[in-house]
Amino acid sequence: MKIIECPLNGPRNAQEFVFGGDVINHPNPHLISDDQWANYVFIEENRAGVVQEWWCHVPTAYWFIAERDTVKDEILRTFDPSEIYKERIDYNRPEVEAQSQDTKNNKVGEVNSTNKETGSSI
Amino acid sequence: MVETLDPSSLTNRSFLYRQHIKSGAVFAEMGGFAVPLNYGNPDSETEASSNMGLVDLSHLPRTGFKGWDAAKWLVSNGCKVGDGSNVTTEQACYSRAMRLAPSEVAILGDLNAESSLVNDLDMTWSSHRSDGVFHVPRASTNCWLKVTGKYAPSMFAKICAVDLRPQVFGIGQVAQTNIARLNCIVVRHDIDAVLTYDILTDCASADYFWSALLDAMEEFSGKPIGISALKSLSVNI
């Protein structure tokens, strides 16, 4: 029986887990082309070596990240995603974000000329 | 022939009431539910309760809350919650709060359904919803079974990959894992000196799970036991 160490539940039978794909930086879908988005959604790098991957412990619906050596098929480390993702990420459309920023600025009665950010990415 | 209540005469029934009827259960009304008092042989069920027995507790109150503020919200509403994950905290009223993750707690009512904690929490949540707290209606989504007796760890060894032996799996410890290929929450809850385990699992698979457990229990002479045999384990329930 193959064992995976779940950061929440401890060692568990590998049958209790499902694979969720590589950990990759999420691009802001409003700021990239359709080709770039298709590339992000469908193309896997399929690297030989140590990679970071999403895994889910199904009985608890708990998602975590595993560092796995794809050559040896060996999981080196598992950890909670909060180690990487510290804040919630929202991808507002640039115009929506600009509008909400204007409303906010009008409320406080001043214009923040330095805030030109129109999207976020990790 | 023993006079018994017809479960279909009540609006609240266990997910497993058809199985209980097939097994010859004698029903009584408890909290609006038809609950099996025994299955026609109370003496052998009392004996089985400390060796290998299976009880349906789906009539008892239970609920759950999840979200980044769930634990804080529960504490502010009078429910004690442990710090670590997969641990149980006993409440003053014999209810139990299982912390399943930093952001999720499940609450089990007491075995006599006398505590109002579960109902109070559900009512408070529906009248004062709070950001970061989401209700998990476990009473309508999970069936609640209890496996009793000294052979329980040996039986679980056949259908569950987690080691549930008492020297490894402490009282109040929670495991979220597969049992008989179903996702389950299992918690050890000894009654006096008798080893017992509560299991919550998907109610839609209750029929399968009940049969799978009875099949695994057969070699230990396990059998369904009524609520009377469970209560015989302790004067406190």
Short mmCIF file of C-alpha atoms in Angstrom, two decimals:
data_model
loop_
_atom_site.label_atom_id
_atom_site.label_comp_id
_atom_site.label_asym_id
_atom_site.label_seq_id
_atom_site.Cartn_x
_atom_site.Cartn_y
_atom_site.Cartn_z
CA MET A 1 0.00 0.00 0.00
CA LYS A 2 1.35 3.41 -0.96
CA ILE A 3 1.18 6.03 1.78
CA ILE A 4 0.85 9.79 1.43
CA GLU A 5 1.41 12.07 4.43
CA CYS A 6 -1.56 14.45 4.62
CA PRO A 7 -0.63 17.64 6.51
CA LEU A 8 -4.06 17.61 8.22
CA ASN A 9 -4.70 13.91 8.82
CA GLY A 10 -1.31 12.24 8.86
CA PRO A 11 -0.30 9.15 6.85
CA ARG A 12 -3.11 7.80 4.71
CA ASN A 13 -3.60 5.22 1.97
CA ALA A 14 -2.88 6.83 -1.43
CA GLN A 15 -6.33 5.71 -2.60
CA GLU A 16 -7.80 8.46 -0.40
CA PHE A 17 -6.19 11.20 -2.51
CA VAL A 18 -6.75 12.76 -5.90
CA PHE A 19 -4.25 14.66 -7.97
CA GLY A 20 -5.00 18.32 -8.76
CA GLY A 21 -2.29 19.34 -11.22
CA ASP A 22 0.90 21.34 -10.96
CA VAL A 23 1.21 24.35 -8.68
CA ILE A 24 1.60 27.20 -11.14
CA ASN A 25 1.13 30.91 -10.86
CA HIS A 26 -2.37 31.95 -11.83
CA PRO A 27 -2.34 34.64 -14.49
CA ASN A 28 -5.02 37.31 -14.40
CA PRO A 29 -7.44 36.11 -17.13
CA HIS A 30 -8.37 39.71 -17.94
CA LEU A 31 -4.84 40.71 -18.77
CA ILE A 32 -3.65 37.88 -21.04
CA SER A 33 -4.52 36.65 -24.52
CA ASP A 34 -6.75 33.65 -25.24
CA ASP A 35 -3.68 31.69 -26.35
CA GLN A 36 -1.91 32.38 -23.09
CA TRP A 37 -5.03 31.38 -21.13
CA ALA A 38 -5.40 28.13 -23.13
CA ASN A 39 -1.74 27.45 -22.47
CA TYR A 40 -2.29 27.95 -18.74
CA VAL A 41 -5.42 25.76 -18.64
CA PHE A 42 -4.40 22.87 -20.88
CA ILE A 43 -0.63 22.59 -21.20
CA GLU A 44 1.29 20.69 -18.54
CA GLU A 45 5.03 21.19 -18.27
CA ASN A 46 5.52 17.50 -17.40
CA ARG A 47 8.94 18.15 -15.94
CA ALA A 48 11.26 15.30 -14.86
CA GLY A 49 12.50 16.13 -11.37
CA VAL A 50 11.10 17.73 -8.22
CA VAL A 51 7.78 19.50 -8.82
CA GLN A 52 5.08 21.00 -6.62
CA GLU A 53 1.61 19.54 -7.10
CA TRP A 54 -1.89 20.03 -5.72
CA TRP A 55 -3.37 16.98 -3.98
CA CYS A 56 -6.73 16.59 -2.25
CA HIS A 57 -7.50 14.30 0.69
CA VAL A 58 -11.01 13.32 -0.43
CA PRO A 59 -12.60 12.28 2.91
CA THR A 60 -11.89 15.76 4.26
CA ALA A 61 -11.92 17.70 0.96
CA TYR A 62 -8.61 19.16 2.11
CA TRP A 63 -6.27 20.53 -0.57
CA PHE A 64 -2.57 20.67 0.10
CA ILE A 65 0.69 20.88 -1.82
CA ALA A 66 3.16 18.03 -2.28
CA GLU A 67 6.73 18.23 -3.49
CA ARG A 68 7.19 15.13 -5.61
CA ASP A 69 10.16 13.75 -7.49
CA THR A 70 8.58 12.65 -10.78
CA VAL A 71 11.62 10.56 -11.70
CA LYS A 72 11.49 8.40 -8.57
CA ASP A 73 7.73 8.92 -7.99
CA GLU A 74 8.57 9.82 -4.42
CA ILE A 75 6.79 12.45 -2.32
CA LEU A 76 9.45 14.48 -0.52
CA ARG A 77 7.29 16.86 1.50
CA THR A 78 3.65 17.86 1.92
CA PHE A 79 2.45 21.16 3.35
CA ASP A 80 -0.56 23.42 3.79
CA PRO A 81 -1.11 25.90 0.92
CA SER A 82 -1.02 28.78 3.41
CA GLU A 83 2.78 28.48 3.25
CA ILE A 84 2.57 29.92 -0.26
CA TYR A 85 -0.83 31.54 -0.56
CA LYS A 86 -1.09 34.05 2.28
CA GLU A 87 -3.97 36.17 0.95
CA ARG A 88 -7.12 35.73 -1.07
CA ILE A 89 -6.57 36.53 -4.76
CA ASP A 90 -9.32 38.28 -6.74
CA TYR A 91 -9.19 38.90 -10.47
CA ASN A 92 -11.48 41.84 -11.11
CA ARG A 93 -11.84 43.16 -14.64
CA PRO A 94 -9.59 46.21 -15.02
CA GLU A 95 -12.54 48.56 -15.63
CA VAL A 96 -14.44 47.18 -12.61
CA GLU A 97 -11.43 47.60 -10.41
CA ALA A 98 -10.77 51.13 -11.73
CA GLN A 99 -14.43 51.99 -11.13
CA SER A 100 -14.41 50.67 -7.60
CA GLN A 101 -11.19 52.57 -6.96
CA ASP A 102 -12.82 55.79 -8.25
CA THR A 103 -15.81 55.28 -5.98
CA LYS A 104 -13.50 54.69 -3.05
CA ASN A 105 -11.47 57.80 -3.87
CA ASN A 106 -14.60 59.94 -4.25
CA LYS A 107 -15.74 58.79 -0.86
CA VAL A 108 -12.57 59.91 0.84
CA GLY A 109 -12.45 63.06 -1.30
CA GLU A 110 -9.02 62.55 -2.80
CA VAL A 111 -7.45 60.87 -5.81
CA ASN A 112 -4.72 58.35 -5.29
CA SER A 113 -2.63 59.02 -8.38
CA THR A 114 -0.15 56.27 -7.54
CA ASN A 115 -2.66 53.40 -7.78
CA LYS A 116 -2.44 52.33 -11.40
CA GLU A 117 -2.65 48.60 -10.70
CA THR A 118 -5.31 47.00 -12.84
CA GLY A 119 -4.95 43.39 -11.87
CA SER A 120 -3.05 41.03 -9.70
CA SER A 121 -1.01 37.96 -10.26
CA ILE A 122 1.20 35.91 -8.01
CA MET B 1 -45.73 -11.17 18.85
CA VAL B 2 -44.34 -8.02 20.44
CA GLU B 3 -46.33 -4.84 19.87
CA THR B 4 -44.17 -2.34 18.03
CA LEU B 5 -44.52 1.14 16.66
CA ASP B 6 -44.81 1.42 12.88
CA PRO B 7 -41.97 3.79 11.77
CA SER B 8 -44.03 4.99 8.81
CA SER B 9 -46.53 6.45 11.27
CA LEU B 10 -43.93 9.10 12.17
CA THR B 11 -42.56 11.83 9.95
CA ASN B 12 -38.99 11.42 11.28
CA ARG B 13 -37.33 8.13 10.43
CA SER B 14 -33.77 6.92 10.36
CA PHE B 15 -32.18 6.46 6.92
CA LEU B 16 -32.01 2.79 7.89
CA TYR B 17 -35.54 2.13 9.10
CA ARG B 18 -36.27 -0.43 6.35
CA GLN B 19 -33.18 -2.39 7.38
CA HIS B 20 -34.37 -2.30 11.00
CA ILE B 21 -37.81 -3.60 10.04
CA LYS B 22 -36.18 -6.48 8.09
CA SER B 23 -34.08 -7.32 11.15
CA GLY B 24 -37.20 -7.55 13.34
CA ALA B 25 -36.70 -4.34 15.32
CA VAL B 26 -39.06 -3.36 18.12
CA PHE B 27 -39.49 0.40 17.75
CA ALA B 28 -40.29 3.13 20.24
CA GLU B 29 -40.75 6.83 19.70
CA MET B 30 -37.84 9.05 20.84
CA GLY B 31 -37.77 12.75 19.99
CA GLY B 32 -40.20 12.22 17.11
CA PHE B 33 -38.16 9.36 15.61
CA ALA B 34 -38.93 5.65 15.50
CA VAL B 35 -35.90 4.15 17.23
CA PRO B 36 -35.11 0.40 17.48
CA LEU B 37 -35.28 -0.53 21.19
CA ASN B 38 -34.10 -4.05 20.41
CA TYR B 39 -34.18 -6.63 17.63
CA GLY B 40 -36.19 -9.26 19.47
CA ASN B 41 -33.48 -10.69 21.70
CA PRO B 42 -32.49 -8.09 24.32
CA ASP B 43 -30.30 -10.44 26.38
CA SER B 44 -28.04 -11.47 23.50
CA GLU B 45 -27.84 -7.84 22.37
CA THR B 46 -26.68 -6.77 25.83
CA GLU B 47 -23.96 -9.40 25.59
CA ALA B 48 -23.07 -8.31 22.04
CA SER B 49 -22.81 -4.66 23.09
CA SER B 50 -19.54 -5.30 24.93
CA ASN B 51 -18.19 -7.73 22.29
CA MET B 52 -19.30 -6.60 18.84
CA GLY B 53 -22.45 -4.56 18.23
CA LEU B 54 -23.73 -1.99 15.76
CA VAL B 55 -26.21 0.75 16.72
CA ASP B 56 -27.98 3.27 14.51
CA LEU B 57 -27.90 6.68 16.19
CA SER B 58 -29.20 8.64 13.21
CA HIS B 59 -32.11 9.92 15.31
CA LEU B 60 -29.76 11.99 17.48
CA PRO B 61 -29.02 15.68 16.85
CA ARG B 62 -25.81 16.68 15.12
CA THR B 63 -24.62 19.64 13.16
CA GLY B 64 -21.49 21.29 11.79
CA PHE B 65 -19.98 24.63 10.93
CA LYS B 66 -17.09 25.55 8.69
CA GLY B 67 -15.37 28.73 7.61
CA TRP B 68 -12.42 30.82 8.73
CA ASP B 69 -14.40 32.21 11.69
CA ALA B 70 -16.34 29.04 12.60
CA ALA B 71 -14.34 28.09 15.71
CA LYS B 72 -14.44 31.65 17.08
CA TRP B 73 -18.18 31.88 16.41
CA LEU B 74 -18.82 28.57 18.21
CA VAL B 75 -16.81 29.66 21.25
CA SER B 76 -18.74 32.94 21.40
CA ASN B 77 -21.94 30.88 21.38
CA GLY B 78 -21.00 28.68 24.32
CA CYS B 79 -19.40 25.69 22.59
CA LYS B 80 -15.91 24.68 23.69
CA VAL B 81 -13.60 23.89 20.77
CA GLY B 82 -10.15 22.29 20.99
CA ASP B 83 -7.04 23.86 19.48
CA GLY B 84 -5.72 20.98 17.39
CA SER B 85 -7.37 19.22 14.46
CA ASN B 86 -9.00 15.78 14.74
CA VAL B 87 -9.68 16.09 18.46
CA THR B 88 -12.94 16.05 20.42
CA THR B 89 -13.90 18.43 23.19
CA GLU B 90 -16.54 17.24 25.64
CA GLN B 91 -19.22 19.79 26.49
CA ALA B 92 -20.85 20.15 29.91
CA CYS B 93 -24.04 18.57 28.55
CA TYR B 94 -22.33 15.36 27.23
CA SER B 95 -22.41 16.71 23.70
CA ARG B 96 -19.11 16.63 21.81
CA ALA B 97 -17.43 19.08 19.46
CA MET B 98 -15.07 17.47 16.94
CA ARG B 99 -12.57 19.85 15.42
CA LEU B 100 -12.06 18.39 11.96
CA ALA B 101 -9.74 21.12 10.67
CA PRO B 102 -8.72 24.64 11.76
CA SER B 103 -11.80 25.88 9.90
CA GLU B 104 -14.32 23.09 10.54
CA VAL B 105 -16.13 21.69 13.58
CA ALA B 106 -18.82 19.00 13.84
CA ILE B 107 -21.01 18.74 16.93
CA LEU B 108 -22.62 15.52 18.15
CA GLY B 109 -25.51 15.61 20.62
CA ASP B 110 -25.63 13.43 23.75
CA LEU B 111 -26.96 9.88 23.56
CA ASN B 112 -30.26 10.80 25.26
CA ALA B 113 -30.87 13.83 23.04
CA GLU B 114 -31.38 15.89 26.21
CA SER B 115 -28.86 18.60 25.41
CA SER B 116 -30.14 21.59 23.45
CA LEU B 117 -26.66 22.63 22.27
CA VAL B 118 -27.02 21.42 18.67
CA ASN B 119 -30.48 22.94 18.28
CA ASP B 120 -29.40 26.20 19.92
CA LEU B 121 -26.42 26.55 17.57
CA ASP B 122 -28.55 25.83 14.49
CA MET B 123 -31.15 28.38 15.63
CA THR B 124 -28.52 31.00 16.42
CA TRP B 125 -26.90 30.54 13.04
CA SER B 126 -30.18 30.88 11.17
CA SER B 127 -31.15 34.06 13.02
CA HIS B 128 -27.69 35.69 13.27
CA ARG B 129 -25.65 34.63 10.25
CA SER B 130 -22.07 35.67 10.44
CA ASP B 131 -19.42 36.25 7.80
CA GLY B 132 -16.91 33.44 7.69
CA VAL B 133 -19.28 30.84 9.21
CA PHE B 134 -21.14 28.33 7.05
CA HIS B 135 -23.61 25.71 8.21
CA VAL B 136 -22.97 22.02 7.48
CA PRO B 137 -26.35 20.28 8.00
CA ARG B 138 -24.99 16.94 9.17
CA ALA B 139 -28.35 15.72 10.51
CA SER B 140 -29.75 15.59 6.99
CA THR B 141 -26.58 14.56 5.14
CA ASN B 142 -24.80 12.10 7.44
CA CYS B 143 -26.02 8.92 9.08
CA TRP B 144 -24.58 8.25 12.53
CA LEU B 145 -23.66 4.71 13.54
CA LYS B 146 -21.88 3.38 16.60
CA VAL B 147 -19.71 0.26 16.67
CA THR B 148 -19.32 -1.17 20.17
CA GLY B 149 -17.24 -3.83 21.84
CA LYS B 150 -13.79 -5.25 22.29
CA TYR B 151 -13.57 -6.76 18.81
CA ALA B 152 -14.19 -3.43 17.06
CA PRO B 153 -10.50 -2.70 16.28
CA SER B 154 -10.06 -6.18 14.74
CA MET B 155 -13.17 -5.66 12.63
CA PHE B 156 -12.00 -2.21 11.49
CA ALA B 157 -8.61 -3.67 10.53
CA LYS B 158 -10.38 -5.50 7.70
CA ILE B 159 -12.11 -2.48 6.17
CA CYS B 160 -10.13 0.60 7.24
CA ALA B 161 -6.46 1.43 6.65
CA VAL B 162 -6.12 3.58 9.78
CA ASP B 163 -4.99 1.83 12.95
CA LEU B 164 -7.90 2.21 15.39
CA ARG B 165 -6.55 -0.02 18.15
CA PRO B 166 -7.05 1.60 21.59
CA GLN B 167 -3.31 1.73 22.36
CA VAL B 168 -2.79 3.85 19.22
CA PHE B 169 -6.09 5.67 18.75
CA GLY B 170 -6.95 7.54 21.94
CA ILE B 171 -10.31 8.42 23.46
CA GLY B 172 -11.78 11.42 21.64
CA GLN B 173 -9.37 11.11 18.73
CA VAL B 174 -10.93 11.62 15.28
CA ALA B 175 -9.92 10.00 11.98
CA GLN B 176 -11.29 11.17 8.66
CA THR B 177 -10.68 8.31 6.28
CA ASN B 178 -12.21 5.54 4.16
CA ILE B 179 -14.11 2.72 5.81
CA ALA B 180 -15.43 0.05 3.46
CA ARG B 181 -14.48 2.47 0.64
CA LEU B 182 -16.74 5.25 1.94
CA ASN B 183 -15.55 8.60 3.26
CA CYS B 184 -16.17 8.56 7.00
CA ILE B 185 -15.49 10.48 10.16
CA VAL B 186 -14.73 8.06 12.99
CA VAL B 187 -14.26 9.06 16.61
CA ARG B 188 -13.47 6.90 19.63
CA HIS B 189 -15.96 7.38 22.44
CA ASP B 190 -15.67 4.80 25.20
CA ILE B 191 -18.70 4.17 27.38
CA ASP B 192 -17.39 3.30 30.82
CA ALA B 193 -14.84 0.56 30.06
CA VAL B 194 -16.36 -0.52 26.75
CA LEU B 195 -14.66 0.49 23.53
CA THR B 196 -17.04 2.25 21.12
CA TYR B 197 -16.55 4.22 17.90
CA ASP B 198 -18.97 6.72 16.36
CA ILE B 199 -19.04 6.91 12.57
CA LEU B 200 -20.55 9.65 10.42
CA THR B 201 -20.91 8.92 6.73
CA ASP B 202 -22.99 9.87 3.70
CA CYS B 203 -26.65 9.12 4.37
CA ALA B 204 -27.26 8.13 0.73
CA SER B 205 -24.93 5.15 1.26
CA ALA B 206 -26.38 4.19 4.66
CA ASP B 207 -27.94 0.93 3.46
CA TYR B 208 -24.71 -0.23 1.86
CA PHE B 209 -22.60 0.82 4.85
CA TRP B 210 -24.86 -0.88 7.40
CA SER B 211 -24.68 -4.15 5.43
CA ALA B 212 -20.91 -3.83 4.87
CA LEU B 213 -20.30 -3.39 8.60
CA LEU B 214 -22.54 -6.32 9.52
CA ASP B 215 -20.72 -8.46 6.97
CA ALA B 216 -17.33 -7.50 8.45
CA MET B 217 -18.67 -8.12 11.98
CA GLU B 218 -20.00 -11.60 11.24
CA GLU B 219 -16.82 -13.50 12.15
CA PHE B 220 -16.88 -11.79 15.57
CA SER B 221 -20.56 -12.73 16.09
CA GLY B 222 -21.44 -9.07 15.72
CA LYS B 223 -25.06 -8.03 15.32
CA PRO B 224 -27.31 -4.96 15.32
CA ILE B 225 -28.17 -3.92 18.85
CA GLY B 226 -30.99 -1.68 20.01
CA ILE B 227 -30.75 1.47 22.05
CA SER B 228 -31.65 -0.54 25.20
CA ALA B 229 -28.50 -2.67 24.89
CA LEU B 230 -26.41 0.48 24.36
CA LYS B 231 -27.87 2.04 27.48
CA SER B 232 -27.05 -1.09 29.45
CA LEU B 233 -23.35 -0.23 29.06
CA SER B 234 -23.52 2.61 31.55
CA VAL B 235 -25.83 4.03 34.18
CA ASN B 236 -24.98 7.49 32.85
CA ILE B 237 -26.82 7.10 29.55
#
